[in-house]
mmCIF file of C-alpha atoms in Angstrom:
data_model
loop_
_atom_site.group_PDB
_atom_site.id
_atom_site.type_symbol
_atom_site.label_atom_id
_atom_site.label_comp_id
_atom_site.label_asym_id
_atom_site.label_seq_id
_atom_site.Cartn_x
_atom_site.Cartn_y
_atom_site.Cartn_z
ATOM 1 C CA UNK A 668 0.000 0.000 0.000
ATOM 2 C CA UNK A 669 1.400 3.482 -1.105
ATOM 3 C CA UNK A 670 2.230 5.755 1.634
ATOM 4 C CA UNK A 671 -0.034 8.886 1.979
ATOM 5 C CA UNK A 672 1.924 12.438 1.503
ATOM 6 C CA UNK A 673 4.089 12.980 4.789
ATOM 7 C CA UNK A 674 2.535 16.223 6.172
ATOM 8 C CA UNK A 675 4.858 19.518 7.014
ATOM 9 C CA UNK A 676 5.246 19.550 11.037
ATOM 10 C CA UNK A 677 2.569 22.087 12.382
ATOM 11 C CA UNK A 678 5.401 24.139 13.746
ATOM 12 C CA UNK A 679 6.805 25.000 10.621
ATOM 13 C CA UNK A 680 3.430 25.193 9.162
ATOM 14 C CA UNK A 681 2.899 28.152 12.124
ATOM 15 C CA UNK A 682 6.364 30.015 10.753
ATOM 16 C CA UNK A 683 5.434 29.603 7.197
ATOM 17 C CA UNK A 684 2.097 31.880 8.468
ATOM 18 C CA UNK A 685 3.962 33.810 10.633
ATOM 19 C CA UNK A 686 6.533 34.291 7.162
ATOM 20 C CA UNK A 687 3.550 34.901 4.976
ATOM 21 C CA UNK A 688 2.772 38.699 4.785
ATOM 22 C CA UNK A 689 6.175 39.631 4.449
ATOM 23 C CA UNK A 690 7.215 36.766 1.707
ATOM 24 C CA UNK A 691 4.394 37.216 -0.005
ATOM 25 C CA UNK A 692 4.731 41.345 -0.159
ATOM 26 C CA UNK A 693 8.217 40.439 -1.813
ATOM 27 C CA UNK A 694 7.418 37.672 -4.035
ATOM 28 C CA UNK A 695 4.579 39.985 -5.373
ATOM 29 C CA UNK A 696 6.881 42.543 -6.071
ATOM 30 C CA UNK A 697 10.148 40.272 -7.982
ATOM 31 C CA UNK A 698 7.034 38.801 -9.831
ATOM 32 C CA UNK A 699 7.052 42.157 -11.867
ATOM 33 C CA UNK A 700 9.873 42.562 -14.871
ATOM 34 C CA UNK A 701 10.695 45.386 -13.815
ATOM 35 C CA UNK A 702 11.913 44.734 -10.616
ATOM 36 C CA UNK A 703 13.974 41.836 -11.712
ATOM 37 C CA UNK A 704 15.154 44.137 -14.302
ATOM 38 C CA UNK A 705 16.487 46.787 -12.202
ATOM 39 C CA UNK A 706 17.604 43.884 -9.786
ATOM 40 C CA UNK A 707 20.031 42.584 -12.343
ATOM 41 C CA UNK A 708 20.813 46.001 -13.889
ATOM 42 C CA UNK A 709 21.735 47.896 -10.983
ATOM 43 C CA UNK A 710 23.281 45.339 -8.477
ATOM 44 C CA UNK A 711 24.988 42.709 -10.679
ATOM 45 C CA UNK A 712 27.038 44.930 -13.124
ATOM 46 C CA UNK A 713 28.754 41.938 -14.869
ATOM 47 C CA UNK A 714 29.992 41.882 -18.096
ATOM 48 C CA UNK A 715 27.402 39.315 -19.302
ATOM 49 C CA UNK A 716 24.531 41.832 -18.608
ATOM 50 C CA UNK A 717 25.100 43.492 -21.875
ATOM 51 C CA UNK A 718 24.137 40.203 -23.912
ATOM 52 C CA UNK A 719 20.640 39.820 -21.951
ATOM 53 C CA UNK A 720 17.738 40.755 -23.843
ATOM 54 C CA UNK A 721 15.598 41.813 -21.057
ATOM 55 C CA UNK A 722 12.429 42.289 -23.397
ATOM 56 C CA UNK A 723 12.383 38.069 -23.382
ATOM 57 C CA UNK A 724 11.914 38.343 -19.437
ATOM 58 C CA UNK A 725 9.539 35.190 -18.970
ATOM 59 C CA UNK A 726 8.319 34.482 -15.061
ATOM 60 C CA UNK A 727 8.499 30.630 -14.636
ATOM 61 C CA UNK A 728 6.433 28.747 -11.792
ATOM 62 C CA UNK A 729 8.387 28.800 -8.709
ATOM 63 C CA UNK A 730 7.271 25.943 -6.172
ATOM 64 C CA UNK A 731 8.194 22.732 -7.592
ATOM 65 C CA UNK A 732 7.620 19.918 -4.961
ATOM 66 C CA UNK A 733 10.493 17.368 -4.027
ATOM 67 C CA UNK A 734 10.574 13.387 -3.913
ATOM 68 C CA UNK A 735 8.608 13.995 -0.496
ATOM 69 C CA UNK A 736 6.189 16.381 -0.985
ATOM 70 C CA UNK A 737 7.665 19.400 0.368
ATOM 71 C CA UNK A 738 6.924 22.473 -1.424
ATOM 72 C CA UNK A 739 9.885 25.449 -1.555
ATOM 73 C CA UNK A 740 7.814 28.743 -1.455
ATOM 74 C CA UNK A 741 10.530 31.296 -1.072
ATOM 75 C CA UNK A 742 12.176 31.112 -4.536
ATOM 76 C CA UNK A 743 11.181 33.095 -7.813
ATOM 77 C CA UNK A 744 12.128 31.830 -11.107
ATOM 78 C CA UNK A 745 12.470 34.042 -14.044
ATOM 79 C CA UNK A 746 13.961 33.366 -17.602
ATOM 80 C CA UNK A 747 15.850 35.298 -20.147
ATOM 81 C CA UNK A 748 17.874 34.979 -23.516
ATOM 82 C CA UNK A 749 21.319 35.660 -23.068
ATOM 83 C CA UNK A 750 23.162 36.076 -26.684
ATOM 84 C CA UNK A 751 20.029 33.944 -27.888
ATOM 85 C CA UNK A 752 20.014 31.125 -25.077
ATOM 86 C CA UNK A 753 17.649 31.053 -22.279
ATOM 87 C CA UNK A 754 19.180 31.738 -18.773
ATOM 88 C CA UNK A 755 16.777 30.897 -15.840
ATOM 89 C CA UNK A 756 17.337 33.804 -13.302
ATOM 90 C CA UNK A 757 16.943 31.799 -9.383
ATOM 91 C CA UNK A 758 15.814 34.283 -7.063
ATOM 92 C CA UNK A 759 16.247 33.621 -3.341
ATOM 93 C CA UNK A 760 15.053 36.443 -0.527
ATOM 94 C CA UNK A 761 16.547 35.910 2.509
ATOM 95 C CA UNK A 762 14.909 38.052 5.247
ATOM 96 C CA UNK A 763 16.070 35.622 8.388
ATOM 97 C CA UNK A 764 17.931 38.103 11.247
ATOM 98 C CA UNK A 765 20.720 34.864 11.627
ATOM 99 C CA UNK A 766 22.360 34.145 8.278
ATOM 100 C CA UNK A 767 21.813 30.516 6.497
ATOM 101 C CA UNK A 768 25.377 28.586 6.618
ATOM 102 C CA UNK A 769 24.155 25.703 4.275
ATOM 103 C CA UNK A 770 22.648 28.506 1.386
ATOM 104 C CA UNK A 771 25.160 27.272 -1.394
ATOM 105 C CA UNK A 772 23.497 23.705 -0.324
ATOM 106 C CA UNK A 773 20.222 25.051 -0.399
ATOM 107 C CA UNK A 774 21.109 26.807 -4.038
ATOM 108 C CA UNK A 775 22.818 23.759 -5.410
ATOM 109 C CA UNK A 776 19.345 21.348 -4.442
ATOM 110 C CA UNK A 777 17.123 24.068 -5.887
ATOM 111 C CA UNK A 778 19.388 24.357 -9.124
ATOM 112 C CA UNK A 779 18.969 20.144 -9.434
ATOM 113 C CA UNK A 780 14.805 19.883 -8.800
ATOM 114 C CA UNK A 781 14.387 22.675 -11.242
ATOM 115 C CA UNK A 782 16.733 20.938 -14.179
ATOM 116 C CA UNK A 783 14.691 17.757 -12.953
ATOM 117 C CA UNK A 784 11.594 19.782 -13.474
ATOM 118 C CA UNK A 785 12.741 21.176 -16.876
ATOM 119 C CA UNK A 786 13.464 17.402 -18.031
ATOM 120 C CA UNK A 787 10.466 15.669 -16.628
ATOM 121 C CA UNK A 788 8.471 18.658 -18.682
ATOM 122 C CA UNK A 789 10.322 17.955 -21.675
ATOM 123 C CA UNK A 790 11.201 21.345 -21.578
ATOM 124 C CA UNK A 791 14.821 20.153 -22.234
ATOM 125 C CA UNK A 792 14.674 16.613 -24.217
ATOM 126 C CA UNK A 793 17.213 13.549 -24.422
ATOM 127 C CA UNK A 794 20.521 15.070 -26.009
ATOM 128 C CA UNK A 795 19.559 18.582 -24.901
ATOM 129 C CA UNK A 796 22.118 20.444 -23.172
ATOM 130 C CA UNK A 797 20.561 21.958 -19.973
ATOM 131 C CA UNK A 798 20.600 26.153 -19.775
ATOM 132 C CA UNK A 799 22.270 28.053 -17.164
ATOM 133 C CA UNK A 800 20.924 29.135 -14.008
ATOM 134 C CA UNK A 801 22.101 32.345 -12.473
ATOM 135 C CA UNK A 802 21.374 32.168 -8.776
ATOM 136 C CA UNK A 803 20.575 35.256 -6.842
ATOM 137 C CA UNK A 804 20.127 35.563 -3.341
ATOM 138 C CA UNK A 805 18.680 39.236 -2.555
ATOM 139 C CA UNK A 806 19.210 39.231 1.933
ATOM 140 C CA UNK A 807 17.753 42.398 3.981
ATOM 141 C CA UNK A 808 19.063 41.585 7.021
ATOM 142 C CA UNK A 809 20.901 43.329 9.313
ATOM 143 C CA UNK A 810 23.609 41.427 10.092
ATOM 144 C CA UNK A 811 26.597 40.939 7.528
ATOM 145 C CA UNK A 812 26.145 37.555 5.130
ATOM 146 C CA UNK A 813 28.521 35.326 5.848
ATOM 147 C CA UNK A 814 27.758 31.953 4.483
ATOM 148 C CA UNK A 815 29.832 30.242 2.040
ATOM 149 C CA UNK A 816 29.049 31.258 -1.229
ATOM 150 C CA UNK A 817 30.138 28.449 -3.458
ATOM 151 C CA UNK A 818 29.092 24.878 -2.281
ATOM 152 C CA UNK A 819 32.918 23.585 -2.913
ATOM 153 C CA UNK A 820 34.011 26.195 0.363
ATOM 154 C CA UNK A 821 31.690 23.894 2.194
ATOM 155 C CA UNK A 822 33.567 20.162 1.477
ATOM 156 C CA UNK A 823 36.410 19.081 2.764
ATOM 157 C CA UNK A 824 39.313 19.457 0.711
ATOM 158 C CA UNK A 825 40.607 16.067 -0.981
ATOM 159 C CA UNK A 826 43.653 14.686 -2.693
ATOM 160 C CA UNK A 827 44.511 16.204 -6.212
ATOM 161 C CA UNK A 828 43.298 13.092 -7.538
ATOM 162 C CA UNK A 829 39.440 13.089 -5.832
ATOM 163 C CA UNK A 830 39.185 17.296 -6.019
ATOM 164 C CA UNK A 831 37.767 16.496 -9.734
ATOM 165 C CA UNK A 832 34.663 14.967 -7.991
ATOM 166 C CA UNK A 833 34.154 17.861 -5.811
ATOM 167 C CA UNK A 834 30.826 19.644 -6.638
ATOM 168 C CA UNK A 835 31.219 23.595 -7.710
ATOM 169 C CA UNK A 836 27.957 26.266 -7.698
ATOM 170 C CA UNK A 837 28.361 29.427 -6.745
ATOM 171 C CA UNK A 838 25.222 32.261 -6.111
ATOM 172 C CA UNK A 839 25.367 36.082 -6.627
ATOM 173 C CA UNK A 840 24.622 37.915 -3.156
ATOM 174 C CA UNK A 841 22.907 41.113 -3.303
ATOM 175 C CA UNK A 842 23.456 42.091 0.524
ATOM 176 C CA UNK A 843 21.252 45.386 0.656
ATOM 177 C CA UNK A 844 23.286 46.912 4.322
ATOM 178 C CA UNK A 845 26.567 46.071 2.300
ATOM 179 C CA UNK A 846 25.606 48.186 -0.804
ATOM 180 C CA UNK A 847 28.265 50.659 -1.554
ATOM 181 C CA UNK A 848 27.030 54.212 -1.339
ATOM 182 C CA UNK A 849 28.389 55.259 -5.191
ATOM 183 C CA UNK A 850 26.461 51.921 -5.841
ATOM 184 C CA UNK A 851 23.257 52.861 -4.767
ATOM 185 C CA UNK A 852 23.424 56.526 -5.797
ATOM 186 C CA UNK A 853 24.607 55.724 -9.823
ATOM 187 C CA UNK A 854 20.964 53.490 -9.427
ATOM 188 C CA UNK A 855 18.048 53.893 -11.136
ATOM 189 C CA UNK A 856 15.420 51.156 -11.275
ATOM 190 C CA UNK A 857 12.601 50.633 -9.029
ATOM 191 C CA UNK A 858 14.345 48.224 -7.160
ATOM 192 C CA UNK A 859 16.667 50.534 -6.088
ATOM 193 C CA UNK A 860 14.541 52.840 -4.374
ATOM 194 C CA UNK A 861 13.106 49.650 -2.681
ATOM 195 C CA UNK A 862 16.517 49.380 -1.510
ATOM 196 C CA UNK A 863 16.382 53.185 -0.778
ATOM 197 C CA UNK A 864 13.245 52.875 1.304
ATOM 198 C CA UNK A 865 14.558 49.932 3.571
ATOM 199 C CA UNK A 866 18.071 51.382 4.536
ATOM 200 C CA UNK A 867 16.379 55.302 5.102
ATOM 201 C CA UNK A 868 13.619 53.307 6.467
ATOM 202 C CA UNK A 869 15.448 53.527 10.173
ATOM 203 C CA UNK A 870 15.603 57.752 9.934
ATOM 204 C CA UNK A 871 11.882 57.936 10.156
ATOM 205 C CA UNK A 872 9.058 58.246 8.196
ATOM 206 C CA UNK A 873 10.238 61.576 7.223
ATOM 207 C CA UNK A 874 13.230 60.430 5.136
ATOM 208 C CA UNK A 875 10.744 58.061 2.880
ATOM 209 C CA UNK A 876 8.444 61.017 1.355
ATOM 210 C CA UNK A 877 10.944 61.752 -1.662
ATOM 211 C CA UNK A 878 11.211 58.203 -2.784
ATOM 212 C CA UNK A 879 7.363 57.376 -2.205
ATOM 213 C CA UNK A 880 7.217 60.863 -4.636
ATOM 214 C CA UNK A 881 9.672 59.516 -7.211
ATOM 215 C CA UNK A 882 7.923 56.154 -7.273
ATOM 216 C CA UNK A 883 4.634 57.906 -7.671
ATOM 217 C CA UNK A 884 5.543 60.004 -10.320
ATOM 218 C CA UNK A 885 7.586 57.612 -12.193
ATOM 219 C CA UNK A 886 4.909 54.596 -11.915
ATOM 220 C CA UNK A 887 2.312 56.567 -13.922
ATOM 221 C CA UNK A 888 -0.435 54.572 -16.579
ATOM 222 C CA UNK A 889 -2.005 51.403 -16.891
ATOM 223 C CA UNK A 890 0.831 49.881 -17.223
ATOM 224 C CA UNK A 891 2.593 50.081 -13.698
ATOM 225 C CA UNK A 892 -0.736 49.566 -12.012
ATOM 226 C CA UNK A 893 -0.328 46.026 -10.649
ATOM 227 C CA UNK A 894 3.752 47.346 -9.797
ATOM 228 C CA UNK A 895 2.044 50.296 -7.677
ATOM 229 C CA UNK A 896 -0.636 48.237 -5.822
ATOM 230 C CA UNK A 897 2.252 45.492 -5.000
ATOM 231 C CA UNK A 898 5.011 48.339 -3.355
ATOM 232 C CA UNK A 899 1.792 50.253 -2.184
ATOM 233 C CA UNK A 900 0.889 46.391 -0.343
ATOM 234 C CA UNK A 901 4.605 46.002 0.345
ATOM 235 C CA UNK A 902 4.649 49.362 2.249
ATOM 236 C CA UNK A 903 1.782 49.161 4.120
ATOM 237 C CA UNK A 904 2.508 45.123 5.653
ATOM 238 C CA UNK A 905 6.262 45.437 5.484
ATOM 239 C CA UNK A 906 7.652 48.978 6.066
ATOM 240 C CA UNK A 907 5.204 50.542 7.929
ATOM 241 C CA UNK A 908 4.990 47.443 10.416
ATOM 242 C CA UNK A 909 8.178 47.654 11.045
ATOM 243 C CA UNK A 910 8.985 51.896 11.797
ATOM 244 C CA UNK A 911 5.396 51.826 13.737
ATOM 245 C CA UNK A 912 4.382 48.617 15.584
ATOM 246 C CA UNK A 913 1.264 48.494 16.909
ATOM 247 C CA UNK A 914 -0.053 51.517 15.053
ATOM 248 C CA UNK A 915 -3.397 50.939 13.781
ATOM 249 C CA UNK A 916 -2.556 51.620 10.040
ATOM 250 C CA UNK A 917 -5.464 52.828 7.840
ATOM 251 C CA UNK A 918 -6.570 50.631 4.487
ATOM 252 C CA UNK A 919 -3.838 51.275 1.803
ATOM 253 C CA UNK A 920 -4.497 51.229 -2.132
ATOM 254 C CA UNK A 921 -2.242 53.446 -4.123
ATOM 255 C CA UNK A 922 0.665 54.981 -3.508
ATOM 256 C CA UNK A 923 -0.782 58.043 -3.290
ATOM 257 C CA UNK A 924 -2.392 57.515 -0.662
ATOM 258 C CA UNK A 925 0.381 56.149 1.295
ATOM 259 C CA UNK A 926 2.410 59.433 0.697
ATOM 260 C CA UNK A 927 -0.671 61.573 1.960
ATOM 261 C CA UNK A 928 -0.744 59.541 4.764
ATOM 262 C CA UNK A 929 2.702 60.467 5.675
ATOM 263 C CA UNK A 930 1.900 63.855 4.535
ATOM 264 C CA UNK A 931 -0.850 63.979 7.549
ATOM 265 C CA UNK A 932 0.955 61.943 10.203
ATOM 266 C CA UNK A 933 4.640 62.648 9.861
ATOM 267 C CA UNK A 934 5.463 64.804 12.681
ATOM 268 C CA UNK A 935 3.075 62.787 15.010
ATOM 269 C CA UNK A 936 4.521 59.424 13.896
ATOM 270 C CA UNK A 937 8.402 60.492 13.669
ATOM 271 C CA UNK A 938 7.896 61.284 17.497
ATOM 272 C CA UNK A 939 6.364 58.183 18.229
ATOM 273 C CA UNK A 940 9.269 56.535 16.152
ATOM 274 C CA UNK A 941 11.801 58.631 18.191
ATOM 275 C CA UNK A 942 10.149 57.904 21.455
ATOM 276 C CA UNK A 943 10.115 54.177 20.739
ATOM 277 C CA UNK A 944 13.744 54.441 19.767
ATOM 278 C CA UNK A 945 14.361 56.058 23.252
ATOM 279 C CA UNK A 946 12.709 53.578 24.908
ATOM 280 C CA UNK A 947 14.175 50.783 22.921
ATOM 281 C CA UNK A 948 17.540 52.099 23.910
ATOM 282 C CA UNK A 949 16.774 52.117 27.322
ATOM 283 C CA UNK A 950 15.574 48.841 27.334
ATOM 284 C CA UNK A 951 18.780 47.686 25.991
ATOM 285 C CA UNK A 952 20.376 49.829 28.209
ATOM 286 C CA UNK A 953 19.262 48.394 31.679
ATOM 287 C CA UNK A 954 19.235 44.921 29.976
ATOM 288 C CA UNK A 955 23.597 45.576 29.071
ATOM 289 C CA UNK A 956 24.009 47.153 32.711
ATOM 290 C CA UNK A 957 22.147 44.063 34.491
ATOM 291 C CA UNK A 958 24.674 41.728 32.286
ATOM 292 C CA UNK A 959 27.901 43.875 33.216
ATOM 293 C CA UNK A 960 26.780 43.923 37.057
ATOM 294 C CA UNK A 961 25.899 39.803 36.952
ATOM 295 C CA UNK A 962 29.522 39.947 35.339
ATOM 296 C CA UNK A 963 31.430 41.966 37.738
ATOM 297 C CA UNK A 964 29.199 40.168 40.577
ATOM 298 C CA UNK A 965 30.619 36.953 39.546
ATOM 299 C CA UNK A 966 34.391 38.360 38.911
ATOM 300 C CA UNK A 967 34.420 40.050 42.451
ATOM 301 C CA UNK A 968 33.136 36.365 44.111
ATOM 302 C CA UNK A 969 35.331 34.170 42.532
ATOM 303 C CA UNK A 970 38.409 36.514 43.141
ATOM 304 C CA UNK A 971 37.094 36.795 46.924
ATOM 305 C CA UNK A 972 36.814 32.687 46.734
ATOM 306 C CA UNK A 973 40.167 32.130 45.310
ATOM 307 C CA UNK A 974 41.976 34.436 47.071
ATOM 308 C CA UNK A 975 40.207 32.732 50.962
ATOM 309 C CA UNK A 976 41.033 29.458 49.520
ATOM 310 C CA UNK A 977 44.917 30.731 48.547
ATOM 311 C CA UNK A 978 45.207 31.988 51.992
ATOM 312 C CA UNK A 979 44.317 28.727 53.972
ATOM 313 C CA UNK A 980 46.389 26.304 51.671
ATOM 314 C CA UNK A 981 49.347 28.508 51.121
ATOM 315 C CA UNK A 982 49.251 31.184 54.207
ATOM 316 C CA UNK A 983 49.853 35.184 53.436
ATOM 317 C CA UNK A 984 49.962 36.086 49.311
ATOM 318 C CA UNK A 985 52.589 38.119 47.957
ATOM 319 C CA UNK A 986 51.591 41.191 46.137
ATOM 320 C CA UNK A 987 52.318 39.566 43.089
ATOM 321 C CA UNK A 988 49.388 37.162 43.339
ATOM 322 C CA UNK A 989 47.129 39.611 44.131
ATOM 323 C CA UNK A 990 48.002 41.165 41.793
ATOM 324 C CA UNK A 991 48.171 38.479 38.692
ATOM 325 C CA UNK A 992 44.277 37.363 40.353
ATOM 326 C CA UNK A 993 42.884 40.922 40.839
ATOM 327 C CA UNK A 994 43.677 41.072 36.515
ATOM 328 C CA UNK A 995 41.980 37.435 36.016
ATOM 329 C CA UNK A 996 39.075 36.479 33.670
ATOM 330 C CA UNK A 997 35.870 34.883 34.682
ATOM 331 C CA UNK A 998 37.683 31.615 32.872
ATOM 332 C CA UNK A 999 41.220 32.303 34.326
ATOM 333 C CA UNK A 1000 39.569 32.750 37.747
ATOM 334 C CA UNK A 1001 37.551 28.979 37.509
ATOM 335 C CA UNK A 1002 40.725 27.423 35.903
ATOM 336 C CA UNK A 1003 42.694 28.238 39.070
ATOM 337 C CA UNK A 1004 39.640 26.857 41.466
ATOM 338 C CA UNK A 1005 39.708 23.669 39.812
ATOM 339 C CA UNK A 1006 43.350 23.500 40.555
ATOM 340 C CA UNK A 1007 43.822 24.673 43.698
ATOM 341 C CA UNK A 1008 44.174 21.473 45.459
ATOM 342 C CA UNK A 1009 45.996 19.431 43.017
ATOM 343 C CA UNK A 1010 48.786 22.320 43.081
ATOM 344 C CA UNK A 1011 51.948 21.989 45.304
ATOM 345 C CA UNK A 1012 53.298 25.435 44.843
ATOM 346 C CA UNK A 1013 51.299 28.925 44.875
ATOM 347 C CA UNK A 1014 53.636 29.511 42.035
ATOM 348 C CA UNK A 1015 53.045 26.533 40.244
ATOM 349 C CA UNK A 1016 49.254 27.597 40.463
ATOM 350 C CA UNK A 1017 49.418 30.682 39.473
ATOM 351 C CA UNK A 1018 52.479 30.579 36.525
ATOM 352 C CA UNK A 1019 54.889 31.149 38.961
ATOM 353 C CA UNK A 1020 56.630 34.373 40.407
ATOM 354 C CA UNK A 1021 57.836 37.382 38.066
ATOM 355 C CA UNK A 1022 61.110 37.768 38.125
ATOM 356 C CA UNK A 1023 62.334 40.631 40.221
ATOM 357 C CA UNK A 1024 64.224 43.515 39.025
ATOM 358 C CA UNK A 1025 67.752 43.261 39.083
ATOM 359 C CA UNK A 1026 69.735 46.554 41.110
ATOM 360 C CA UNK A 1027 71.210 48.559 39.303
ATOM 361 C CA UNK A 1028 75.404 48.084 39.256
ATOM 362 C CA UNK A 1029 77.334 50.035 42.033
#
């Protein structure tokens, strides 16, 4: 008897819900040309770029299920002739806060189920070669990326003879906080003032009015109206969420609207941004001083407990070992505890005396 589909745990069912709003504002917004234009334009600047004909940009379906019924739903797939071959364009958003060691695995299994998808299509028959894949991770986190970025960094390294079997991909990063500053300002596409709009994002509200009035004046027509309603979507679940938690946001559907909002509210909701930011740093500043005074608490203890314990195996210290224990870490400190019995010598404890100065010659 066949067995029936194995079913996701519930707990990462409950993070792919938590995941959803924000994953889904971005995947709605890479699922535009445009964006994936600008994206390659204005952040990849290789020399390749100039053969892409981005007028052939094709969106592919992006969940393809594995051998156990496990659907991916973070990646977007587009495709696009390069010098008159098709080059499928893997798309990864990253938005975790602790970076992903295994990505270039990740990147290398996604690469393999989507050539396996291509074949078992017939997209690519028997005898076909199999097109490239350019693989694109795009990560808005704050930390600095750094995972391996080709999957051979992350295999031991073998003999000459075995290195031929050693697998090679490697993935273009896009780190957003790493984006050079002549970068960013030589940019022009739509998904640079997305960019824009999440590193000003942390000066206030006030600092996003000029891009919101860029975008609005730039994504004019019928043409840009499904773009507008996704960054208009995007801002109002993503952005604003994150400079105003807890603020009960109005119904968004333009971006109009969302730059008279911030027309209306600015000056009451950059104080309530600074004021959170206050109290934010507060809160991180009693939680740092509690830390530093369990510290010292357990540095002035342990020097206290090593120093009673000296006294009654060894009798009066020297100033020297006061000295070399009053400069001890935490570790130093318990490393000396542990020993203190199985030592014969106070020197042979502690590293032994320094030597003293020699007079000087009469």
């Amino acid at each position: 008897m066949p067995r029936p589909p194995r079913q996701r745990p519930r707990a990462r069912r409950s993070a792919q819900r938590a995941r959803a709003p924000q994953d889904g504002s971005y995947k709605h917004l890479f699922s535009h040309p445009e964006m994936v234009e600008g994206l390659l334009r204005d952040f990849v600047q290789e020399d390749w770029l100039a053969l892409i004909d981005f007028s052939t940009l094709e969106k592919q379906g992006g969940s393809y299920v594995t051998d156990d019924l496990r659907e991916r739903e973070d990646d977007i797939i587009w495709r696009v002739r390069v010098a008159g071959e098709w080059l499928y364009v893997y798309l990864l958003i990253e938005f975790q806060s602790q970076i992903d060691p295994w990505m270039a695995v990740r990147i290398m299994v996604y690469t393999g189920l989507l050539y396996q998808d291509l074949i078992k299509s017939g997209a690519v028959a028997a005898g076909q070669r199999l097109p490239p894949v350019f693989p694109l991770v795009l990560y808005n986190g704050s930390g600095r990326w750094t995972a391996a970025r080709d999957i051979a960094e992350l295999i031991v390294p073998l003999p000459t003879a075995l290195a031929r079997y050693r697998p090679q991909q490697r993935y273009h990063l896009i780190d957003e906080g790493r984006i050079g500053e002549e970068t960013l300002e030589q940019a022009t596409s739509v998904a640079a003032e997305l960019v824009r709009l999440e590193t000003l994002a942390a000066e206030g509200p006030e600092a996003l009015r000029p891009i919101l009035s860029r975008l609005g004046a730039r994504l004019q027509g019928p043409r840009y109206a499904s773009l507008r309603r996704a960054l208009t979507v995007w801002f109002a679940r993503v952005l604003l969420r994150r400079l105003l938690p807890g603020e009960n946001l109005p119904q968004l559907h333009d971006l109009g609207e969302v730059e008279t909002m911030l027309s209306e509210h600015v000056d009451e909701w950059t104080q309530k941004w600074k004021r959170e930011g206050l109290r934010e740093g507060e809160r991180k500043g009693k939680r740092e001083g509690k830390l530093e005074g369990e510290q010292t608490g357990k540095l002035e203890g342990k020097t206290d407990a090593l120093k009673r314990l000296l006294r009654i195996r060894f009798g009066d210290l020297p100033p020297w070992a006061q000295s070399r224990i009053d400069a001890a870490t935490l570790g130093q400190l318990d490393t000396w505890l542990d020993g203190i019995f199985q030592a014969a010598t106070l020197d042979a404890l502690l590293g032994g005396q320094p030597p003293q100065s020699r007079p000087p010659a009469s």
